[in-house]
PDB file of C-alpha atoms in Angstrom:
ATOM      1  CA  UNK A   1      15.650  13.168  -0.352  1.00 94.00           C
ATOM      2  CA  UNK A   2      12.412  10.932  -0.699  1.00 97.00           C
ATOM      3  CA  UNK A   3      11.305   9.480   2.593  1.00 98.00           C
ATOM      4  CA  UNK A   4       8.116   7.601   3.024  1.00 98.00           C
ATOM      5  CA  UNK A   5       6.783   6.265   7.291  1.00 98.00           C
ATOM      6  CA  UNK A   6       4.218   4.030   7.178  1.00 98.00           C
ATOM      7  CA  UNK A   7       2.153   3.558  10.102  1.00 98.00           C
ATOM      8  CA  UNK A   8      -1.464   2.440  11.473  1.00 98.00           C
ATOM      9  CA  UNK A   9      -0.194  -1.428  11.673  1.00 98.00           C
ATOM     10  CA  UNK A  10      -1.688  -3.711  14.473  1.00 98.00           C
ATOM     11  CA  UNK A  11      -3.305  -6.718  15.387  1.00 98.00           C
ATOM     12  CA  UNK A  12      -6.982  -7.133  15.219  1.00 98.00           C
ATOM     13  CA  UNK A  13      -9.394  -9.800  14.478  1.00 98.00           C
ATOM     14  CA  UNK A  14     -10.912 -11.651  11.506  1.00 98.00           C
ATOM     15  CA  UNK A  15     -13.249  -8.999   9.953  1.00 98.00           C
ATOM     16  CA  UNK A  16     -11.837  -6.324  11.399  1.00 98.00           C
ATOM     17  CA  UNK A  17     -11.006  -2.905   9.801  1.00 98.00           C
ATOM     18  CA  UNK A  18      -7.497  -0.866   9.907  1.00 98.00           C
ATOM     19  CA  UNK A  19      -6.412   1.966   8.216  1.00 98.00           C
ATOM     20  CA  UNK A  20      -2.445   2.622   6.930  1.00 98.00           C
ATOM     21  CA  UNK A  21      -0.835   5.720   6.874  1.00 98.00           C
ATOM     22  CA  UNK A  22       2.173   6.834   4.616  1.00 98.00           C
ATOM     23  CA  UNK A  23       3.393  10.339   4.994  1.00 98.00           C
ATOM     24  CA  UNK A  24       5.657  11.199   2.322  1.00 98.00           C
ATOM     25  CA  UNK A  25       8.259  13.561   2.416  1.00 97.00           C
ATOM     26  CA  UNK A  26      10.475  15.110  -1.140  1.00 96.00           C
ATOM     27  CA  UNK A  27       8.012  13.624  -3.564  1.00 95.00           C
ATOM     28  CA  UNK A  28       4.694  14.760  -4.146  1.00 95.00           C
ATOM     29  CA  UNK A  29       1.929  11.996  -3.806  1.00 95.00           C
ATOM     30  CA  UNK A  30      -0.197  13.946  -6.143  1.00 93.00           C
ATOM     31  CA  UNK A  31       1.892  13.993  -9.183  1.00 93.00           C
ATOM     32  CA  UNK A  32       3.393  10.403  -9.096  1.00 94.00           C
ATOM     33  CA  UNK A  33       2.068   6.584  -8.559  1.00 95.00           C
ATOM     34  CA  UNK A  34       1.403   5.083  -5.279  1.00 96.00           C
ATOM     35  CA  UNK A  35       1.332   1.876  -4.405  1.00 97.00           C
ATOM     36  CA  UNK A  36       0.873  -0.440  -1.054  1.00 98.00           C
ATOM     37  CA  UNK A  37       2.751  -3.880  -1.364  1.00 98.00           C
ATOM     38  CA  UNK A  38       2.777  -7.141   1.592  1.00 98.00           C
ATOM     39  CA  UNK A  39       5.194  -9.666   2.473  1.00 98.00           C
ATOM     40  CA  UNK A  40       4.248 -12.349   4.259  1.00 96.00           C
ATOM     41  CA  UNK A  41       6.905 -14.848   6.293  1.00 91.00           C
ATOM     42  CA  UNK A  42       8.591 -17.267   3.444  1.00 94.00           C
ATOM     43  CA  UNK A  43       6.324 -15.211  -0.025  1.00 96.00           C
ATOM     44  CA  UNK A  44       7.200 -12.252  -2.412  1.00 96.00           C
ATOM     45  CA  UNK A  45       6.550  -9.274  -2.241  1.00 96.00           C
ATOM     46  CA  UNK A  46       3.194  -8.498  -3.640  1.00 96.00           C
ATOM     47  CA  UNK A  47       1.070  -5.712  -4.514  1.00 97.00           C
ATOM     48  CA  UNK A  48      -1.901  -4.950  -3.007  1.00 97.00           C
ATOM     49  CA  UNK A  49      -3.423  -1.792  -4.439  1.00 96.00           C
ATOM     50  CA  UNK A  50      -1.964   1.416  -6.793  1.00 95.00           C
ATOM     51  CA  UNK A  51      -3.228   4.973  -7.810  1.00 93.00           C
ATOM     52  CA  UNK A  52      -1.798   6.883 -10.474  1.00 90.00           C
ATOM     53  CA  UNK A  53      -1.568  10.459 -10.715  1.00 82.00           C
ATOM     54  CA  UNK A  54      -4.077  11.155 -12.908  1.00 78.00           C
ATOM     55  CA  UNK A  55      -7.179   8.910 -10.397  1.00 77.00           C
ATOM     56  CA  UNK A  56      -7.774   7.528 -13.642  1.00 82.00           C
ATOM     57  CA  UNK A  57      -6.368   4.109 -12.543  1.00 88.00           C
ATOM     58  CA  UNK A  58      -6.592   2.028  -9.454  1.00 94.00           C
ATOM     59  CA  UNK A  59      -5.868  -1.593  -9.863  1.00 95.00           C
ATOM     60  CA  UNK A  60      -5.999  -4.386  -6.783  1.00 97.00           C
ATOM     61  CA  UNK A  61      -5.484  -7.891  -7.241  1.00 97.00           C
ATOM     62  CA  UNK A  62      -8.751 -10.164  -6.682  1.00 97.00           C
ATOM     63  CA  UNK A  63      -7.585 -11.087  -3.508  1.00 97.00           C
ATOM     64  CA  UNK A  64      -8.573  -7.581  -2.128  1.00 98.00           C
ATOM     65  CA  UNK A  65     -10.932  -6.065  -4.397  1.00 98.00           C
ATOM     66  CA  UNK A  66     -13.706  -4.730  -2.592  1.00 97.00           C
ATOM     67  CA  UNK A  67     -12.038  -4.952   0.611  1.00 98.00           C
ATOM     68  CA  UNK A  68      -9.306  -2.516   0.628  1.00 98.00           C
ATOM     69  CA  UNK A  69      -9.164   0.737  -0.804  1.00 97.00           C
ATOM     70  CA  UNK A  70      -6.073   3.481  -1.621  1.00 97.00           C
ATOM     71  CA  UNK A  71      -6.541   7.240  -1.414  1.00 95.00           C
ATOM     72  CA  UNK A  72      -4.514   9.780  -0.902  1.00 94.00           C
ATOM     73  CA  UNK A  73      -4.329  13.716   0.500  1.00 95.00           C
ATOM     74  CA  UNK A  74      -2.427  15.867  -1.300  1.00 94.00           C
ATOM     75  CA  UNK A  75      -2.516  18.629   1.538  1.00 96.00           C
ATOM     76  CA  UNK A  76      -0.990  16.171   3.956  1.00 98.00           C
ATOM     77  CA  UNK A  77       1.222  14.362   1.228  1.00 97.00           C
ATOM     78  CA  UNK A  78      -0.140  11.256   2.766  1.00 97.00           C
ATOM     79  CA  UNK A  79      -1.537   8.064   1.282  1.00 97.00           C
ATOM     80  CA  UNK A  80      -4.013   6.065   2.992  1.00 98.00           C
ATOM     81  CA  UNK A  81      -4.691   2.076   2.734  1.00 98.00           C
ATOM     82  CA  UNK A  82      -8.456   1.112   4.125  1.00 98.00           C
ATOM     83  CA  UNK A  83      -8.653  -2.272   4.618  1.00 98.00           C
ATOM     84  CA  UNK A  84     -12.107  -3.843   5.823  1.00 98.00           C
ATOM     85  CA  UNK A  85     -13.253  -7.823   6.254  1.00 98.00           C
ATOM     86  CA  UNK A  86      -9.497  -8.451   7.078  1.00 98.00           C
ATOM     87  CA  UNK A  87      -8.360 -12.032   6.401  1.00 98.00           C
ATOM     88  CA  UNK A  88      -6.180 -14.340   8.275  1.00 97.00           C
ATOM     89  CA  UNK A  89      -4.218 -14.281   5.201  1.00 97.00           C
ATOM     90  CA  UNK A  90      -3.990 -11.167   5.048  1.00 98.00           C
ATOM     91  CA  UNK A  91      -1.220 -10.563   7.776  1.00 98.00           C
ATOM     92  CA  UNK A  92       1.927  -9.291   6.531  1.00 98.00           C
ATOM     93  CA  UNK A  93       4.172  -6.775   6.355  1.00 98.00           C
ATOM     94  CA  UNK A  94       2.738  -3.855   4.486  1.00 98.00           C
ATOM     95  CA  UNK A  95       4.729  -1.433   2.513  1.00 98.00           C
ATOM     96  CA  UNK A  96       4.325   2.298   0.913  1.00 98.00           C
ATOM     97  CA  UNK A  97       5.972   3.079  -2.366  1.00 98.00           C
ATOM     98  CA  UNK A  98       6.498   5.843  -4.757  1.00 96.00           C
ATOM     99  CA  UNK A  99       7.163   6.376  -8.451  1.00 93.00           C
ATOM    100  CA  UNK A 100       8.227   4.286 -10.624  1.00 89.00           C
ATOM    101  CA  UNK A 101      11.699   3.656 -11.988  1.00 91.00           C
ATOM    102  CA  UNK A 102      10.292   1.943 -15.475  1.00 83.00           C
ATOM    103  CA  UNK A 103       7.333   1.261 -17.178  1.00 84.00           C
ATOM    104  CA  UNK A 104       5.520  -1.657 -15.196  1.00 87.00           C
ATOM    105  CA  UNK A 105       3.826  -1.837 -11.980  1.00 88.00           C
ATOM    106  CA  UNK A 106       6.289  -5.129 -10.852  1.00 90.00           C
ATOM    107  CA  UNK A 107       7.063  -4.646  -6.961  1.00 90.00           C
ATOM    108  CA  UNK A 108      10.349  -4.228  -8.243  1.00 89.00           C
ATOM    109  CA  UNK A 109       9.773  -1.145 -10.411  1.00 93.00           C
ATOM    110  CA  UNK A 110       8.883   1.248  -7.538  1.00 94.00           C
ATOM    111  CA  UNK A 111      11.571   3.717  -6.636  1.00 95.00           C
ATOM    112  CA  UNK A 112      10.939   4.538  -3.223  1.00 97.00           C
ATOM    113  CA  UNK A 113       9.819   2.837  -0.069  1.00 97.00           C
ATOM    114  CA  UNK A 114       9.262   3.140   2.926  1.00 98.00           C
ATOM    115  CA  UNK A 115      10.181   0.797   6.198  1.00 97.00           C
ATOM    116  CA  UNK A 116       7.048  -1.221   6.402  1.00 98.00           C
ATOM    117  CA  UNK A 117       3.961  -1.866   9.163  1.00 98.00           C
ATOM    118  CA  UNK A 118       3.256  -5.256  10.121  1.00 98.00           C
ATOM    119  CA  UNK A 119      -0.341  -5.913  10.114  1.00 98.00           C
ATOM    120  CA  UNK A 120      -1.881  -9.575  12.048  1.00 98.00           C
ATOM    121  CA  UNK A 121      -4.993 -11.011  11.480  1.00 98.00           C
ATOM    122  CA  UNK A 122      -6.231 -13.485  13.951  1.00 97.00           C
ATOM    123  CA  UNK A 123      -9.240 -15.253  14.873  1.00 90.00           C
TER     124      UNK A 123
END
């Protein structure tokens, strides 16, 4: 059985820094895709940043390029979500996910996920 526990949400301020944590469990984060997602109140579901197996590929949207960074340890099974010069728009739930079930990177695509960390930016 896959199960993935984010954690490492909290409130801070506008340009802060936080770190996420997803420990995976039944699923090896160094031979599959990973990918942190948001929801905000009232929006989709959205991704935020993925890593393939391979490192070849990371892809974030503009909104976070250069701000937020995925990585991974395969010793700890754990993926990591660095996210510096946080937003006020940038609070939302955030969500881990694993593998995909076809061949796009939709929200909707990922097989696994975990429960979510809510993360608020205020200023």
């Amino acid at each position: 059985q896959v199960r993935l526990v984010e954690s490492g949400g909290d409130s801070v301020q506008v340009g802060g820094s936080l770190t996420l944590s997803c420990v995976v469990s039944g699923l090896s984060v160094g031979t599959t895709v990973v990918s942190w997602l948001r929801q905000a109140p009232g929006q989709e579901r959205d991704v935020v940043a993925i890593r393939v197996s391979s490192d070849l590929f990371t892809y974030y949207p503009d909104s976070v390029k250069g701000r937020f960074t995925i990585s991974r340890d395969t010793v700890k099974n754990t993926v990591y979500l660095q996210m510096n010069g946080l937003k006020a728009e940038d609070t939302a739930m955030y969500y881990c996910a694993a593998g995909l079930r076809g061949t796009t990177y939709r929200p909707g695509e990922f097989a696994h996920w975990g429960q979510g960390t809510q993360v608020t930016v205020s200023s």
